């Protein structure tokens, strides 16, 4: 399956804010981490376009920036959708079928884990445990929890968000 991608749509205001952040931190030792954290706060994620601005501003190779972004799980290379779907793949959920639920979501949405639908409506990710093992298998959509799922539940659940 081809990687689904939402085109980068950064604004001039966001870029100006990022350049100010870089300017404020660039003389500090270990500036990359706080700059990346603030950049993700500005953009919501860290696409390659933003990483290039940071690398140029700090005078470091893009590979160094990319290496840090992909090493730490707090950073995201892809935007999050209006509706953030997270499927628990922890042990209790997995043995009760969350892998099948996750597969159905990928097929239905046409995206892989960590991606966002082209319209920006849904993003999908796996998590390890949300602490609702008694409801396994579990997924969340933003702050709404759905438990005791089977793959056939997915169409009905997603339909609730289609017209919002």
mmCIF file of C-alpha atoms in Angstrom:
data_model
loop_
_atom_site.group_PDB
_atom_site.id
_atom_site.type_symbol
_atom_site.label_atom_id
_atom_site.label_comp_id
_atom_site.label_asym_id
_atom_site.label_seq_id
_atom_site.Cartn_x
_atom_site.Cartn_y
_atom_site.Cartn_z
ATOM 1 C CA UNK A 1 0.000 0.000 0.000
ATOM 2 C CA UNK A 2 1.348 3.446 -0.912
ATOM 3 C CA UNK A 3 2.029 5.802 1.962
ATOM 4 C CA UNK A 4 -0.807 8.243 2.429
ATOM 5 C CA UNK A 5 0.390 11.767 2.980
ATOM 6 C CA UNK A 6 -1.267 15.027 3.875
ATOM 7 C CA UNK A 7 0.527 17.845 2.041
ATOM 8 C CA UNK A 8 2.476 20.218 4.274
ATOM 9 C CA UNK A 9 0.518 23.428 4.758
ATOM 10 C CA UNK A 10 2.640 25.557 7.041
ATOM 11 C CA UNK A 11 1.839 29.249 7.276
ATOM 12 C CA UNK A 12 4.161 32.236 7.207
ATOM 13 C CA UNK A 13 3.190 32.926 10.845
ATOM 14 C CA UNK A 14 4.228 29.424 11.867
ATOM 15 C CA UNK A 15 7.560 29.774 10.077
ATOM 16 C CA UNK A 16 8.197 33.139 11.741
ATOM 17 C CA UNK A 17 7.410 31.603 15.148
ATOM 18 C CA UNK A 18 9.795 28.712 14.423
ATOM 19 C CA UNK A 19 12.596 31.052 13.343
ATOM 20 C CA UNK A 20 12.141 33.004 16.570
ATOM 21 C CA UNK A 21 12.378 29.771 18.591
ATOM 22 C CA UNK A 22 15.562 28.799 16.754
ATOM 23 C CA UNK A 23 17.046 32.240 17.345
ATOM 24 C CA UNK A 24 16.206 32.084 21.061
ATOM 25 C CA UNK A 25 17.833 28.657 21.551
ATOM 26 C CA UNK A 26 20.581 28.284 18.980
ATOM 27 C CA UNK A 27 23.439 29.413 21.211
ATOM 28 C CA UNK A 28 22.416 27.003 23.986
ATOM 29 C CA UNK A 29 24.075 23.637 24.392
ATOM 30 C CA UNK A 30 21.588 20.872 23.521
ATOM 31 C CA UNK A 31 19.287 23.296 21.712
ATOM 32 C CA UNK A 32 17.875 20.720 19.303
ATOM 33 C CA UNK A 33 15.475 18.989 21.724
ATOM 34 C CA UNK A 34 13.723 22.129 23.013
ATOM 35 C CA UNK A 35 13.542 23.511 19.471
ATOM 36 C CA UNK A 36 11.947 20.287 18.217
ATOM 37 C CA UNK A 37 9.478 20.295 21.099
ATOM 38 C CA UNK A 38 8.469 23.893 20.429
ATOM 39 C CA UNK A 39 8.339 23.284 16.677
ATOM 40 C CA UNK A 40 5.949 20.390 17.207
ATOM 41 C CA UNK A 41 3.853 22.690 19.377
ATOM 42 C CA UNK A 42 3.721 25.213 16.536
ATOM 43 C CA UNK A 43 2.967 22.781 13.702
ATOM 44 C CA UNK A 44 1.452 19.806 15.534
ATOM 45 C CA UNK A 45 4.051 17.503 13.960
ATOM 46 C CA UNK A 46 7.551 17.643 12.438
ATOM 47 C CA UNK A 47 7.428 17.208 8.661
ATOM 48 C CA UNK A 48 10.658 17.221 6.659
ATOM 49 C CA UNK A 49 10.045 20.847 5.658
ATOM 50 C CA UNK A 50 10.187 21.915 9.310
ATOM 51 C CA UNK A 51 13.217 19.720 9.975
ATOM 52 C CA UNK A 52 15.052 21.429 7.091
ATOM 53 C CA UNK A 53 14.374 24.877 8.589
ATOM 54 C CA UNK A 54 15.701 23.692 11.954
ATOM 55 C CA UNK A 55 18.814 22.102 10.442
ATOM 56 C CA UNK A 56 19.576 25.233 8.449
ATOM 57 C CA UNK A 57 18.936 27.498 11.433
ATOM 58 C CA UNK A 58 21.232 25.473 13.692
ATOM 59 C CA UNK A 59 23.848 24.803 11.020
ATOM 60 C CA UNK A 60 23.637 21.036 11.528
ATOM 61 C CA UNK A 61 22.978 18.213 9.053
ATOM 62 C CA UNK A 62 19.356 17.351 8.316
ATOM 63 C CA UNK A 63 20.244 13.729 9.131
ATOM 64 C CA UNK A 64 21.018 14.732 12.715
ATOM 65 C CA UNK A 65 17.633 16.415 13.102
ATOM 66 C CA UNK A 66 15.837 13.491 11.465
ATOM 67 C CA UNK A 67 17.712 11.010 13.665
ATOM 68 C CA UNK A 68 16.502 12.737 16.829
ATOM 69 C CA UNK A 69 12.926 13.109 15.538
ATOM 70 C CA UNK A 70 12.681 9.419 14.647
ATOM 71 C CA UNK A 71 14.410 8.207 17.831
ATOM 72 C CA UNK A 72 12.041 9.817 20.348
ATOM 73 C CA UNK A 73 8.426 8.650 20.373
ATOM 74 C CA UNK A 74 7.202 12.065 21.538
ATOM 75 C CA UNK A 75 7.812 13.401 18.019
ATOM 76 C CA UNK A 76 5.526 12.762 15.069
ATOM 77 C CA UNK A 77 6.454 12.884 11.380
ATOM 78 C CA UNK A 78 2.798 12.916 10.364
ATOM 79 C CA UNK A 79 -0.056 15.236 11.228
ATOM 80 C CA UNK A 80 -2.776 14.072 13.581
ATOM 81 C CA UNK A 81 -6.317 13.957 12.286
ATOM 82 C CA UNK A 82 -9.329 15.789 13.637
ATOM 83 C CA UNK A 83 -10.220 12.406 15.134
ATOM 84 C CA UNK A 84 -7.244 10.582 16.665
ATOM 85 C CA UNK A 85 -7.872 6.844 16.738
ATOM 86 C CA UNK A 86 -5.690 4.796 19.066
ATOM 87 C CA UNK A 87 -6.030 1.021 19.256
ATOM 88 C CA UNK A 88 -4.606 -0.801 22.244
ATOM 89 C CA UNK A 89 -2.289 -3.615 21.190
ATOM 90 C CA UNK A 90 -1.285 -4.497 24.750
ATOM 91 C CA UNK A 91 -1.455 -8.135 25.790
ATOM 92 C CA UNK A 92 -5.021 -8.234 27.159
ATOM 93 C CA UNK A 93 -6.438 -6.417 24.142
ATOM 94 C CA UNK A 94 -4.317 -8.271 21.619
ATOM 95 C CA UNK A 95 -5.311 -11.746 22.788
ATOM 96 C CA UNK A 96 -8.941 -10.656 22.558
ATOM 97 C CA UNK A 97 -8.622 -9.488 18.950
ATOM 98 C CA UNK A 98 -7.379 -5.903 18.845
ATOM 99 C CA UNK A 99 -4.999 -6.787 16.012
ATOM 100 C CA UNK A 100 -8.006 -7.634 13.827
ATOM 101 C CA UNK A 101 -9.701 -4.364 14.836
ATOM 102 C CA UNK A 102 -6.527 -2.454 13.939
ATOM 103 C CA UNK A 103 -6.313 -4.243 10.578
ATOM 104 C CA UNK A 104 -9.940 -3.405 9.813
ATOM 105 C CA UNK A 105 -9.320 0.267 10.627
ATOM 106 C CA UNK A 106 -6.287 0.395 8.319
ATOM 107 C CA UNK A 107 -8.312 -1.172 5.510
ATOM 108 C CA UNK A 108 -11.373 1.009 6.055
ATOM 109 C CA UNK A 109 -9.403 4.272 6.354
ATOM 110 C CA UNK A 110 -6.852 3.373 3.674
ATOM 111 C CA UNK A 111 -3.911 4.314 5.905
ATOM 112 C CA UNK A 112 -1.241 2.604 7.967
ATOM 113 C CA UNK A 113 -0.554 3.176 11.647
ATOM 114 C CA UNK A 114 1.008 6.579 12.268
ATOM 115 C CA UNK A 115 -0.686 8.099 9.225
ATOM 116 C CA UNK A 116 -3.529 10.519 8.624
ATOM 117 C CA UNK A 117 -6.273 10.315 6.008
ATOM 118 C CA UNK A 118 -5.755 12.741 3.102
ATOM 119 C CA UNK A 119 -8.758 14.814 4.222
ATOM 120 C CA UNK A 120 -7.205 15.250 7.683
ATOM 121 C CA UNK A 121 -10.216 13.705 9.388
ATOM 122 C CA UNK A 122 -8.714 10.554 10.949
ATOM 123 C CA UNK A 123 -5.286 9.507 12.168
ATOM 124 C CA UNK A 124 -4.486 6.021 13.396
ATOM 125 C CA UNK A 125 -1.958 4.761 15.888
ATOM 126 C CA UNK A 126 -1.353 1.769 18.107
ATOM 127 C CA UNK A 127 -0.719 2.057 21.825
ATOM 128 C CA UNK A 128 0.382 -0.497 24.386
ATOM 129 C CA UNK A 129 -2.145 -0.045 27.192
ATOM 130 C CA UNK A 130 -4.784 2.491 28.146
ATOM 131 C CA UNK A 131 -5.687 0.843 31.452
ATOM 132 C CA UNK A 132 -9.093 -0.483 30.391
ATOM 133 C CA UNK A 133 -8.162 -4.162 30.214
ATOM 134 C CA UNK A 134 -11.577 -5.227 31.494
ATOM 135 C CA UNK A 135 -13.091 -3.787 28.309
ATOM 136 C CA UNK A 136 -10.597 -5.469 25.970
ATOM 137 C CA UNK A 137 -10.166 -5.021 23.111
ATOM 138 C CA UNK A 138 -10.252 -1.233 23.369
ATOM 139 C CA UNK A 139 -9.743 1.780 21.131
ATOM 140 C CA UNK A 140 -10.164 5.485 21.675
ATOM 141 C CA UNK A 141 -11.254 8.214 19.312
ATOM 142 C CA UNK A 142 -10.024 11.427 20.887
ATOM 143 C CA UNK A 143 -11.352 11.095 24.448
ATOM 144 C CA UNK A 144 -14.130 8.578 23.687
ATOM 145 C CA UNK A 145 -13.415 4.964 24.742
ATOM 146 C CA UNK A 146 -14.836 2.003 22.810
ATOM 147 C CA UNK A 147 -14.536 -1.449 24.373
ATOM 148 C CA UNK A 148 -15.319 -5.111 23.769
ATOM 149 C CA UNK A 149 -14.764 -4.471 20.075
ATOM 150 C CA UNK A 150 -14.996 -6.791 17.110
ATOM 151 C CA UNK A 151 -13.951 -5.775 13.596
ATOM 152 C CA UNK A 152 -17.580 -5.546 12.478
ATOM 153 C CA UNK A 153 -18.091 -2.664 14.968
ATOM 154 C CA UNK A 154 -15.741 -0.368 13.048
ATOM 155 C CA UNK A 155 -18.104 0.820 10.289
ATOM 156 C CA UNK A 156 -20.796 1.819 12.781
ATOM 157 C CA UNK A 157 -18.337 3.620 15.049
ATOM 158 C CA UNK A 158 -16.662 5.542 12.208
ATOM 159 C CA UNK A 159 -20.066 6.533 10.815
ATOM 160 C CA UNK A 160 -20.666 8.562 14.008
ATOM 161 C CA UNK A 161 -17.751 10.809 13.017
ATOM 162 C CA UNK A 162 -18.361 11.005 9.269
ATOM 163 C CA UNK A 163 -20.692 13.997 9.383
ATOM 164 C CA UNK A 164 -19.177 15.850 12.323
#
